Coordinates of C-alpha atoms in Angstrom, one line a residue:
M25 CA -14.8 -51.7 -20.0
G26 CA -10.6 -51.0 -19.3
V27 CA -9.2 -48.0 -19.6
L28 CA -9.6 -47.2 -23.4
G29 CA -13.5 -47.3 -22.8
D30 CA -13.2 -45.1 -19.8
P31 CA -16.7 -42.5 -20.8
E32 CA -15.0 -39.4 -19.6
R33 CA -11.6 -40.0 -21.5
L34 CA -13.5 -41.3 -24.9
R35 CA -15.5 -37.9 -24.1
A36 CA -12.5 -35.7 -24.3
V37 CA -11.1 -37.6 -27.2
R38 CA -14.4 -36.9 -29.4
R39 CA -14.2 -33.1 -28.0
L40 CA -10.9 -33.2 -29.6
G41 CA -12.6 -34.2 -33.1
L42 CA -9.3 -35.5 -35.0
G43 CA -10.1 -38.3 -36.4
A44 CA -8.4 -39.8 -39.1
R45 CA -7.1 -37.1 -41.1
A46 CA -3.8 -35.4 -40.8
D47 CA -3.1 -32.1 -38.7
A48 CA -0.5 -29.8 -39.5
A49 CA 0.5 -28.8 -36.2
F50 CA 1.1 -32.6 -35.0
D51 CA 2.7 -33.4 -38.2
R52 CA 5.4 -30.7 -37.7
I53 CA 5.9 -32.4 -34.2
A54 CA 6.4 -35.6 -35.5
T55 CA 8.7 -34.4 -38.0
L56 CA 10.5 -32.5 -35.2
V57 CA 10.7 -35.7 -33.0
E58 CA 12.1 -37.4 -36.2
R59 CA 14.8 -35.5 -36.7
L60 CA 16.1 -34.6 -33.3
V61 CA 15.7 -38.5 -32.2
D62 CA 16.8 -39.9 -35.4
A63 CA 14.2 -42.2 -35.4
P64 CA 12.7 -43.9 -38.5
V65 CA 9.1 -43.7 -37.5
S66 CA 7.4 -40.6 -35.3
L67 CA 3.8 -40.7 -34.1
V68 CA 1.4 -38.8 -32.3
T69 CA -1.6 -40.7 -31.5
V70 CA -4.8 -40.4 -30.1
L71 CA -6.8 -44.0 -29.4
A72 CA -10.4 -44.1 -29.5
A73 CA -12.1 -47.1 -28.1
D74 CA -11.8 -49.4 -31.0
R75 CA -8.7 -47.8 -33.2
Q76 CA -6.1 -45.4 -32.9
Y77 CA -6.0 -42.2 -34.9
L78 CA -3.0 -41.0 -36.3
P79 CA -2.9 -37.0 -36.8
G80 CA 0.9 -36.4 -36.8
Q81 CA 3.3 -38.9 -38.3
V82 CA 6.3 -39.5 -39.9
G83 CA 7.9 -42.7 -41.4
L84 CA 4.6 -45.0 -41.8
P85 CA 4.4 -46.9 -44.7
E86 CA 1.2 -46.8 -47.1
P87 CA -1.9 -47.2 -46.5
L88 CA -1.3 -46.2 -43.0
A89 CA 0.4 -42.6 -43.7
E90 CA -2.7 -41.8 -46.0
S91 CA -5.7 -43.4 -44.0
R92 CA -4.3 -42.1 -40.5
E93 CA -5.9 -44.8 -38.4
M94 CA -4.9 -48.5 -37.6
P95 CA -6.7 -51.5 -35.4
L96 CA -5.9 -51.6 -32.2
T97 CA -4.2 -54.7 -33.1
H98 CA -1.3 -52.7 -34.3
S99 CA -1.2 -50.2 -31.6
L100 CA 1.8 -50.4 -29.1
S101 CA 1.1 -47.3 -27.7
R102 CA -2.5 -48.5 -26.4
H103 CA -0.2 -50.0 -24.1
V104 CA 0.9 -46.5 -22.8
V105 CA -2.7 -45.4 -22.2
E106 CA -3.7 -48.5 -20.4
A107 CA -0.5 -48.4 -18.1
G108 CA -1.1 -44.6 -17.8
T109 CA 2.8 -44.0 -18.0
M110 CA 5.8 -43.7 -20.4
L111 CA 6.8 -46.7 -22.1
V112 CA 10.7 -47.4 -23.0
V113 CA 11.0 -50.6 -24.6
P114 CA 14.4 -51.6 -26.4
D115 CA 13.1 -54.6 -28.2
T116 CA 9.4 -55.4 -28.4
R117 CA 9.9 -58.8 -29.5
V118 CA 10.8 -60.1 -25.9
D119 CA 8.4 -57.5 -24.1
P120 CA 5.9 -59.4 -22.6
R121 CA 3.2 -56.7 -23.3
M122 CA 4.2 -55.9 -27.1
K123 CA 5.9 -58.9 -28.7
D124 CA 2.1 -60.4 -29.7
N125 CA 1.3 -57.0 -31.1
L126 CA 0.8 -56.9 -35.1
A127 CA 2.6 -54.0 -35.5
V128 CA 5.8 -56.2 -34.5
Q129 CA 5.6 -58.3 -37.5
D130 CA 4.0 -56.1 -39.8
L131 CA 5.5 -53.0 -39.2
Q132 CA 8.8 -54.1 -38.2
A133 CA 8.6 -52.1 -34.7
M134 CA 11.5 -53.8 -33.1
A135 CA 11.7 -50.7 -30.5
Y136 CA 9.3 -48.4 -28.9
A137 CA 9.4 -45.3 -26.7
G138 CA 6.4 -43.4 -26.3
V139 CA 5.3 -41.0 -23.7
P140 CA 1.2 -40.2 -22.6
L141 CA -0.4 -37.5 -23.7
T142 CA -3.3 -36.1 -21.1
D143 CA -5.9 -33.4 -21.0
S144 CA -6.4 -31.5 -17.9
D145 CA -8.2 -33.9 -15.9
G146 CA -5.5 -36.6 -16.2
H147 CA -6.8 -38.8 -18.6
V148 CA -4.5 -40.1 -21.2
L149 CA -5.8 -39.7 -24.5
G150 CA -2.6 -40.9 -26.8
T151 CA 0.9 -40.8 -27.1
L152 CA 3.9 -38.8 -28.7
A153 CA 5.8 -42.2 -29.2
V154 CA 8.7 -43.3 -32.0
M155 CA 9.7 -46.7 -33.2
D156 CA 12.7 -48.1 -34.7
R157 CA 13.1 -51.3 -36.8
E158 CA 16.0 -52.5 -34.8
P159 CA 16.3 -53.2 -31.5
R160 CA 17.4 -49.9 -29.6
A161 CA 18.5 -48.9 -26.2
W162 CA 16.8 -45.4 -25.9
T163 CA 19.0 -43.0 -24.3
R164 CA 18.3 -40.2 -21.5
S165 CA 18.3 -37.3 -23.7
E166 CA 16.3 -38.9 -26.3
I167 CA 13.7 -39.6 -23.6
A168 CA 14.0 -36.3 -22.0
L169 CA 13.4 -34.9 -25.6
L170 CA 10.3 -37.0 -26.2
V171 CA 8.7 -36.0 -22.5
E172 CA 9.3 -32.0 -23.4
L173 CA 7.6 -32.7 -26.8
G174 CA 4.9 -34.7 -25.0
E175 CA 4.1 -32.0 -22.7
V176 CA 3.8 -29.6 -25.9
C177 CA 1.4 -31.9 -27.5
S178 CA -0.7 -32.2 -24.3
S179 CA -0.7 -28.5 -23.9
E180 CA -1.9 -28.3 -27.8
L181 CA -4.7 -31.0 -26.9
R182 CA -5.8 -29.4 -23.6
L183 CA -6.2 -25.9 -25.4
R184 CA -8.1 -27.4 -28.1
I185 CA -10.7 -29.3 -25.5
A186 CA -11.0 -25.8 -23.7
R187 CA -12.1 -24.4 -26.7
E188 CA -14.6 -26.8 -27.5
I189 CA -16.1 -26.5 -24.3
A190 CA -16.1 -22.9 -24.7
D191 CA -18.1 -23.7 -28.0
E192 CA -20.3 -26.5 -26.9
A193 CA -21.3 -23.8 -24.0
R194 CA -21.6 -21.2 -26.4
R195 CA -24.0 -23.6 -28.7
A196 CA -25.8 -24.6 -25.4
A197 CA -26.9 -21.0 -24.8
E198 CA -27.8 -20.2 -28.3
S199 CA -29.7 -23.9 -28.1
A200 CA -31.4 -23.0 -24.6
H201 CA -32.6 -19.3 -25.8
D202 CA -33.9 -20.5 -29.3
Q203 CA -36.0 -23.4 -27.4
L204 CA -37.3 -20.7 -25.1
S205 CA -38.2 -18.5 -28.1
L206 CA -40.0 -21.7 -29.5
L207 CA -41.7 -22.3 -26.2
G208 CA -43.1 -18.9 -26.2
E209 CA -44.1 -18.6 -29.6
L210 CA -45.8 -22.3 -29.3
T211 CA -47.5 -20.9 -26.4
E212 CA -49.0 -18.1 -28.6
T213 CA -49.7 -20.4 -31.3
L214 CA -52.0 -22.8 -28.7
T215 CA -53.5 -20.1 -27.2
A216 CA -54.6 -18.2 -30.4
T217 CA -57.2 -20.5 -31.0
M218 CA -59.7 -23.0 -29.8
D219 CA -59.9 -25.1 -32.7
I220 CA -57.7 -28.1 -31.5
D221 CA -57.0 -29.4 -34.9
E222 CA -55.6 -25.9 -36.2
A223 CA -53.8 -25.4 -33.1
L224 CA -52.1 -28.7 -33.2
G225 CA -51.6 -28.1 -36.8
R226 CA -49.9 -25.0 -36.4
L227 CA -47.5 -26.4 -33.7
G228 CA -46.3 -29.1 -36.5
R229 CA -45.4 -26.0 -38.6
T230 CA -43.7 -24.0 -36.1
V231 CA -41.5 -27.2 -34.6
A232 CA -40.6 -28.3 -38.1
G233 CA -36.9 -26.7 -38.8
R234 CA -36.5 -25.2 -35.6
L235 CA -36.3 -28.7 -33.3
A236 CA -36.5 -31.4 -35.7
D237 CA -36.5 -31.6 -39.7
W238 CA -40.0 -32.7 -39.5
C239 CA -42.9 -33.3 -37.2
V240 CA -46.2 -35.5 -37.0
V241 CA -48.4 -34.7 -34.3
A242 CA -51.3 -37.2 -33.5
L243 CA -54.2 -37.2 -31.2
A244 CA -56.4 -40.0 -30.2
E245 CA -59.7 -40.3 -28.3
P246 CA -60.1 -42.0 -25.0
S247 CA -61.4 -45.0 -27.3
G248 CA -57.9 -45.1 -28.9
T249 CA -59.4 -44.1 -31.9
V250 CA -56.8 -41.7 -34.0
R251 CA -58.7 -38.4 -33.5
H252 CA -56.1 -36.0 -35.4
V253 CA -52.8 -36.7 -37.5
S254 CA -50.8 -33.7 -39.0
A255 CA -47.5 -33.6 -40.5
A256 CA -45.0 -30.7 -41.5
H257 CA -41.8 -30.8 -43.4
H258 CA -39.3 -27.4 -43.1
D259 CA -38.7 -28.3 -46.8
P260 CA -41.5 -27.7 -48.8
A261 CA -40.7 -29.8 -51.3
Y262 CA -41.7 -32.4 -49.0
A263 CA -45.1 -30.5 -48.4
D264 CA -47.1 -33.1 -50.5
L265 CA -45.2 -36.2 -48.8
A266 CA -45.9 -35.2 -45.3
E267 CA -49.7 -34.4 -46.2
R268 CA -49.8 -37.9 -47.9
L269 CA -48.5 -39.4 -44.5
A270 CA -50.9 -37.7 -42.6
K271 CA -53.6 -38.7 -44.5
L272 CA -52.3 -42.3 -44.2
A273 CA -51.9 -42.3 -40.8
G274 CA -55.5 -40.6 -39.7
A275 CA -57.1 -43.1 -41.7
A276 CA -55.4 -45.4 -39.3
P277 CA -54.1 -48.1 -41.4
R278 CA -52.4 -51.3 -39.7
E279 CA -49.0 -49.7 -39.3
M280 CA -50.4 -46.8 -37.4
K281 CA -52.6 -49.0 -35.3
S282 CA -49.1 -50.7 -34.2
L283 CA -47.5 -47.2 -33.8
V284 CA -50.1 -46.3 -31.1
A285 CA -50.1 -49.9 -29.2
A286 CA -46.4 -49.9 -29.2
V287 CA -46.2 -46.2 -28.1
Q288 CA -48.8 -47.2 -25.1
R289 CA -46.7 -49.9 -23.5
I290 CA -43.3 -48.2 -23.6
P291 CA -42.4 -45.1 -21.0
L292 CA -42.4 -41.6 -23.0
P293 CA -40.5 -40.0 -24.0
I294 CA -38.6 -41.6 -26.7
R295 CA -35.4 -41.0 -28.2
E296 CA -34.0 -43.9 -30.7
D297 CA -32.1 -44.4 -33.7
A298 CA -34.4 -45.6 -36.7
A299 CA -31.2 -48.2 -37.9
D300 CA -31.7 -49.5 -34.3
P301 CA -33.1 -53.3 -34.7
R302 CA -34.6 -52.6 -31.2
S303 CA -36.6 -49.5 -32.1
L304 CA -40.0 -48.9 -32.2
R305 CA -40.0 -48.2 -35.8
A306 CA -38.6 -51.8 -36.1
R307 CA -41.0 -53.1 -34.1
V308 CA -44.1 -51.4 -36.0
G309 CA -42.4 -53.0 -39.3
P310 CA -43.2 -52.3 -43.0
G311 CA -45.8 -50.4 -44.5
E312 CA -46.5 -47.5 -46.5
V313 CA -46.4 -44.7 -43.5
I314 CA -43.0 -46.0 -43.2
E315 CA -41.8 -46.3 -46.8
I316 CA -43.3 -42.5 -46.9
A317 CA -41.2 -41.3 -43.9
E318 CA -38.0 -43.0 -44.8
R319 CA -38.1 -41.1 -48.3
I320 CA -39.0 -37.8 -46.4
G321 CA -35.9 -38.8 -44.0
L322 CA -35.9 -41.3 -41.4
A323 CA -32.5 -41.7 -39.4
S324 CA -33.2 -40.6 -36.1
Y325 CA -36.6 -39.9 -33.8
L326 CA -38.1 -38.6 -30.6
V327 CA -41.9 -39.4 -29.3
A328 CA -42.8 -37.0 -26.6
P329 CA -46.1 -37.3 -25.0
I330 CA -49.3 -34.7 -25.6
T331 CA -50.0 -34.9 -21.2
T332 CA -53.1 -33.5 -20.3
P333 CA -52.5 -31.4 -16.8
V334 CA -55.6 -33.0 -14.9
G335 CA -54.8 -36.5 -14.4
R336 CA -51.8 -36.6 -16.7
R337 CA -53.5 -38.6 -19.6
I338 CA -51.2 -39.2 -22.1
V339 CA -53.9 -38.3 -25.6
G340 CA -51.4 -38.0 -28.1
V341 CA -47.7 -37.9 -29.4
I342 CA -45.4 -35.3 -31.1
I343 CA -42.8 -37.3 -33.4
L344 CA -39.6 -35.6 -34.1
V345 CA -37.9 -36.5 -37.1
N346 CA -34.4 -36.2 -38.0
G347 CA -32.9 -37.3 -41.4
P348 CA -29.1 -38.5 -41.7
R349 CA -27.8 -34.8 -41.9
A350 CA -29.5 -33.3 -38.9
G351 CA -27.9 -36.0 -36.3
A352 CA -29.4 -37.6 -33.2
F353 CA -31.4 -35.6 -30.9
D354 CA -29.9 -34.8 -27.5
E355 CA -31.2 -34.4 -24.3
A356 CA -32.3 -30.6 -24.6
A357 CA -34.6 -31.6 -27.3
E358 CA -36.2 -34.2 -25.5
R359 CA -36.4 -32.1 -22.5
T360 CA -38.0 -29.1 -24.7
A361 CA -40.6 -31.8 -26.7
T362 CA -41.5 -32.9 -23.5
E363 CA -42.6 -29.5 -22.4
I364 CA -44.3 -28.6 -25.9
G365 CA -46.3 -31.9 -25.3
R366 CA -47.2 -30.7 -21.7
R367 CA -48.3 -27.2 -23.2
A368 CA -50.6 -29.0 -26.2
G369 CA -51.9 -31.3 -23.4
L370 CA -53.1 -27.7 -21.6
A371 CA -54.3 -26.4 -25.1
V372 CA -56.3 -29.9 -25.7
D373 CA -57.9 -30.0 -22.3
N374 CA -58.8 -26.2 -22.7
S375 CA -60.3 -26.9 -26.4
R376 CA -62.5 -30.1 -24.9
L377 CA -63.9 -28.1 -21.9
Y378 CA -64.4 -25.0 -24.5
G379 CA -66.1 -27.8 -26.5
R380 CA -68.7 -28.9 -23.8
Q381 CA -69.5 -25.3 -22.9
R382 CA -70.3 -24.1 -26.3
H383 CA -72.5 -27.1 -27.0
V384 CA -74.3 -26.4 -23.7
A385 CA -74.5 -22.8 -24.5
E386 CA -75.6 -23.5 -28.0
V387 CA -78.4 -25.9 -26.5
L388 CA -79.4 -23.0 -24.2
Q389 CA -79.6 -20.3 -27.0
H390 CA -81.7 -22.5 -29.7
S391 CA -84.0 -23.6 -26.8
M392 CA -84.7 -19.9 -26.0
L393 CA -84.9 -18.9 -29.7
P394 CA -89.1 -18.8 -30.3
E395 CA -91.0 -20.9 -32.8
L396 CA -92.2 -18.3 -35.7
P397 CA -96.0 -17.7 -35.8
R398 CA -97.6 -18.6 -39.4
I399 CA -99.5 -15.0 -40.5
P400 CA -101.5 -15.3 -43.6
G401 CA -99.9 -13.0 -45.8
V402 CA -96.5 -12.4 -43.9
E403 CA -93.6 -15.0 -44.6
L404 CA -91.5 -15.0 -41.6
H405 CA -87.9 -16.5 -42.1
A406 CA -85.3 -16.7 -39.1
R407 CA -81.5 -17.9 -38.9
Y408 CA -79.3 -18.1 -35.8
L409 CA -75.5 -18.7 -36.5
P410 CA -73.2 -19.5 -33.5
A411 CA -69.6 -17.5 -34.1
Q412 CA -66.9 -20.0 -35.6
V413 CA -63.9 -18.2 -33.1
G414 CA -64.2 -17.1 -29.4
A415 CA -66.5 -18.2 -27.0
A416 CA -69.0 -19.1 -30.3
V417 CA -72.3 -18.3 -28.6
G418 CA -73.5 -15.1 -27.2
G419 CA -77.0 -12.8 -26.7
D420 CA -78.2 -12.6 -30.3
W421 CA -81.8 -13.4 -30.7
Y422 CA -85.3 -12.6 -32.8
D423 CA -88.7 -12.7 -32.0
A424 CA -92.0 -12.5 -33.5
F425 CA -95.6 -12.9 -31.9
V426 CA -99.5 -11.8 -32.5
Q427 CA -100.9 -9.2 -30.4
P428 CA -104.6 -10.1 -29.6
D429 CA -105.5 -7.2 -31.7
G430 CA -104.1 -8.8 -35.0
S431 CA -100.9 -6.6 -35.1
V432 CA -97.3 -8.4 -34.9
M433 CA -94.6 -7.6 -32.8
L434 CA -90.8 -8.1 -34.3
A435 CA -87.5 -8.1 -32.3
V436 CA -84.2 -8.2 -33.1
G437 CA -81.6 -8.1 -30.3
D438 CA -78.0 -8.4 -29.1
V439 CA -77.2 -8.8 -25.4
S440 CA -73.2 -7.9 -25.1
G441 CA -71.2 -10.7 -24.3
H442 CA -70.1 -13.7 -25.7
D443 CA -70.8 -16.6 -23.4
I444 CA -73.3 -18.9 -21.7
E445 CA -74.5 -16.0 -19.2
A446 CA -75.0 -14.0 -22.4
A447 CA -77.4 -16.7 -23.9
A448 CA -79.3 -17.0 -20.6
T449 CA -79.6 -13.0 -20.0
M450 CA -80.6 -12.9 -23.5
G451 CA -83.7 -15.4 -22.8
Q452 CA -84.5 -13.0 -19.9
V453 CA -84.6 -10.1 -21.9
R454 CA -86.6 -11.7 -24.6
N455 CA -89.3 -12.7 -21.9
L456 CA -89.3 -9.4 -20.6
V457 CA -90.0 -8.0 -24.2
R458 CA -92.9 -10.3 -24.6
G459 CA -94.1 -9.9 -20.9
D460 CA -94.1 -6.0 -21.4
A461 CA -95.3 -5.7 -24.9
Y462 CA -98.4 -8.3 -24.9
G463 CA -101.8 -6.9 -24.9
R464 CA -100.6 -3.4 -24.8
D465 CA -101.6 -1.0 -27.6
D466 CA -98.0 1.2 -27.1
E467 CA -95.9 1.9 -29.8
P468 CA -92.3 0.7 -30.0
G469 CA -90.7 3.6 -28.4
P470 CA -92.4 3.6 -25.2
L471 CA -92.3 -0.3 -24.8
L472 CA -88.5 0.2 -25.4
A473 CA -88.7 2.8 -22.2
Q474 CA -90.5 0.8 -20.4
L475 CA -88.1 -2.5 -20.7
D476 CA -85.4 0.1 -20.2
R477 CA -86.8 1.2 -16.7
A478 CA -87.9 -2.9 -16.1
L479 CA -83.7 -3.6 -16.7
H480 CA -82.8 -1.2 -14.0
G481 CA -85.6 -2.0 -11.5
L482 CA -85.0 -5.6 -11.3
R483 CA -81.1 -5.1 -11.5
M484 CA -80.4 -6.9 -14.5
P485 CA -76.9 -6.7 -15.4
A486 CA -77.3 -6.3 -19.2
A487 CA -76.5 -3.8 -22.0
A488 CA -78.4 -4.8 -25.4
T489 CA -79.2 -3.2 -28.7
A490 CA -82.7 -4.1 -30.0
V491 CA -85.1 -2.9 -32.9
L492 CA -88.4 -3.2 -32.0
A493 CA -91.2 -2.9 -34.6
R494 CA -94.6 -3.2 -34.4
L495 CA -96.8 -4.6 -37.9
R496 CA -100.3 -3.4 -38.5
R497 CA -102.1 -4.5 -41.8
D498 CA -104.5 -1.8 -43.3
A499 CA -106.5 -2.5 -47.1
D500 CA -103.2 -1.2 -48.6
G501 CA -100.7 -3.0 -47.3
Y502 CA -98.8 -2.4 -44.1
D503 CA -98.1 0.4 -41.6
L504 CA -94.8 -0.3 -39.4
T505 CA -93.4 1.5 -36.5
F506 CA -90.1 0.8 -34.9
A507 CA -87.9 1.9 -32.5
N508 CA -83.8 1.7 -32.5
A509 CA -82.0 1.2 -29.1
G510 CA -78.3 1.3 -30.3
H511 CA -79.1 -1.2 -33.2
P512 CA -77.7 -1.9 -36.8
P513 CA -80.5 -0.1 -39.1
P514 CA -83.2 -2.1 -40.8
I515 CA -83.0 -2.3 -44.3
V516 CA -86.0 -2.6 -46.7
L517 CA -86.2 -4.4 -50.3
R518 CA -89.0 -3.0 -51.8
R519 CA -91.1 -4.8 -54.9
D520 CA -89.3 -2.5 -57.7
G521 CA -85.5 -3.4 -56.3
E522 CA -85.2 -0.3 -54.7
I523 CA -83.0 -0.8 -51.6
E524 CA -83.6 1.4 -48.3
V525 CA -81.7 1.7 -45.1
W526 CA -83.7 3.3 -42.1
W527 CA -81.1 5.3 -40.4
Q528 CA -81.8 7.4 -37.7
S529 CA -80.7 9.5 -35.2
P530 CA -78.7 6.9 -32.5
E531 CA -80.3 6.5 -29.3
P532 CA -78.6 4.5 -26.2
L533 CA -78.4 0.9 -25.6
L534 CA -80.9 -0.8 -23.3
G535 CA -79.4 -1.2 -19.6
L536 CA -77.1 1.9 -19.7
I537 CA -78.6 5.5 -18.3
P538 CA -82.8 5.1 -18.7
R539 CA -84.7 7.1 -21.0
D540 CA -88.0 8.3 -20.1
V541 CA -88.5 8.9 -24.2
R542 CA -87.8 6.7 -27.2
T543 CA -88.4 7.6 -30.4
T544 CA -91.2 5.9 -32.6
H545 CA -90.4 5.8 -36.5
H546 CA -92.8 5.3 -38.6
R547 CA -93.0 3.6 -42.2
R548 CA -95.0 2.2 -45.3
I549 CA -94.6 -1.0 -46.3
D550 CA -96.3 -2.4 -49.6
P551 CA -97.2 -6.1 -50.5
G552 CA -94.0 -7.9 -52.1
D553 CA -91.5 -6.0 -50.4
T554 CA -89.1 -7.5 -47.5
L555 CA -87.7 -6.5 -44.4
L556 CA -84.2 -7.1 -42.7
L557 CA -84.0 -7.1 -39.3
Y558 CA -80.3 -8.5 -38.2
T559 CA -78.0 -8.5 -35.9
D560 CA -74.5 -6.8 -35.8
G561 CA -72.5 -9.9 -36.7
L562 CA -73.9 -9.6 -40.0
V563 CA -72.5 -6.2 -40.7
E564 CA -69.4 -5.5 -38.3
S565 CA -65.7 -6.8 -38.0
P566 CA -62.9 -5.0 -35.9
A567 CA -61.4 -3.8 -39.2
Q568 CA -64.1 -2.2 -41.0
L569 CA -67.2 0.2 -40.8
I570 CA -70.6 -0.8 -40.6
D571 CA -71.2 1.4 -43.8
E572 CA -69.2 -1.6 -45.5
G573 CA -71.3 -4.3 -43.8
I574 CA -74.2 -2.5 -45.1
G575 CA -72.8 -2.3 -48.6
R576 CA -72.3 -5.9 -48.8
I577 CA -75.8 -6.7 -47.7
R578 CA -77.1 -4.0 -50.6
K579 CA -75.4 -6.0 -52.9
A580 CA -76.1 -9.3 -51.5
I581 CA -80.2 -8.4 -51.9
E582 CA -79.8 -6.6 -55.1
G583 CA -82.2 -7.5 -57.9
G584 CA -83.6 -10.2 -55.2
Q585 CA -87.0 -9.0 -55.0
S586 CA -88.5 -12.0 -56.6
R587 CA -86.1 -14.2 -55.0
P588 CA -87.7 -16.5 -52.1
A589 CA -86.9 -15.2 -48.9
D590 CA -85.2 -18.6 -47.6
E591 CA -82.8 -17.9 -50.3
I592 CA -82.4 -14.0 -49.4
C593 CA -81.5 -15.4 -45.8
T594 CA -78.8 -17.9 -47.5
R595 CA -77.2 -15.0 -49.2
L596 CA -77.1 -12.8 -46.4
L597 CA -75.1 -15.1 -44.4
D598 CA -73.0 -15.8 -46.9
T599 CA -71.8 -12.0 -47.0
A600 CA -70.3 -12.4 -43.3
I601 CA -66.6 -11.9 -43.4
R602 CA -65.6 -12.7 -40.2
R603 CA -67.7 -15.3 -37.9
D604 CA -66.5 -14.0 -34.7
D605 CA -69.4 -12.8 -33.8
D606 CA -72.8 -14.6 -33.7
I607 CA -75.7 -13.9 -36.2
A608 CA -79.6 -13.2 -35.3
L609 CA -81.3 -12.8 -38.5
L610 CA -85.0 -12.2 -39.1
V611 CA -86.8 -11.8 -43.0
I612 CA -90.0 -11.0 -43.4
R613 CA -91.9 -11.1 -47.0
F614 CA -95.0 -9.2 -47.1
G615 CA -97.8 -10.7 -49.5

């Protein structure tokens, strides 16, 4: 590697940021040396691994004077850097180190004197040097002046490096703060929904513009099938291209399969320059996905694994991509991307566990919902919908059964909770209603009071709302009695189009404080009327009062007295503005 290629020395050179351009301070020092030493050429040099920069110079011919750089083949100062000490050469043509240097012939550099310029750690970064076009015996006073001015140059270099180190520390602190803030936001993003596709899409949109120009998130099933691919770019002008890329990758064309296969063979994370012939991008090969990526901007990328906390399985990848203007990813970005992948893996595990629990709860809940009886002259239609967010299932239920005397019991209820326990408790409460009411002539009020006593006596940890109704047919129509325990009111659509909401004085929920007496209400139902019993998921939301939900029901059924009851069910379910609660609905059309 040699002295010129020493990593620590080159790091210090890069921190100077001088490059191939003039620097006013060093030009002034070169001019001062040229006048005091009376040499035709005076140079302040900084040497990289493969070239020499000239931030200060006087006397060089064009094009060197303009370009401010020269190859090492023309650098006499390289010998000072390699030796680490001052060199004074009266005649370069006979010096064994310099006689073959192209500067001797091309620049007529017959005499040379150079002192090293060092950083605070003693690394030689360049020189302050003078050259003459004729052999010359440099005097002690000239050398002493060169040494003193060399110290001035070295002090300036050290000051600039110190400033850059301070700036690097400041930028690192700001970056660390930004990345911690990003991780905090992503944690909230990933835990805000159990829909993993939505969560990963939000992840990409959050990362794009913060950690990378654009981002691709891919999730695979255990079989290797690509389940989810989303892409996001911080610039809205590339939104369509990013969406197109995600669709192509999600369809798993040849290049996406190659990418997945290559990732599985390589330890992650991967941080590469896209132009490197050994890069992952080169191994994947050409294709439409790569073509779109190059149009969006593909200069460097970072591939981090989405890793589950249990078993440390790699279930997907996060691909961060920068265009040519953004620069390459550093180790800090790699650490942050790895942590993002870990948190995404936790979200994937949680989502899959939630999915399994939801499936079990839905199966349990549907198994507990009854098959509605066929009753001459009465149409019964029921729907149950799990929530779209949250725990998805809960304690909502409906029931209808025929008594031995021919009367019909109708019930809709809601056990508090949104989980498997609530669904199981719902089944127990429904069975208690059936067991307590069947074969008895009691009205709904006493039946609910007895149910309340049973819940307390059996120590069932349940709080529930319910409407229980008893329907008896007579010659002219139907006599309906009902009791309401803290439940939304029944609604009737009369055969002439009138809509009645049966508000009553509220009575407490079941399972709280037992009541010896609950009220039974009496209503008359005519043939052609439609009765609606439903749970609060149809009419309530955190941001609105129940009155607004009742208003939506009114609007949905208005003028619908001649519509099929099944169509009314559909219209009612369409009115639910938020599906964060389950819904049970029982619609009874009287003939």
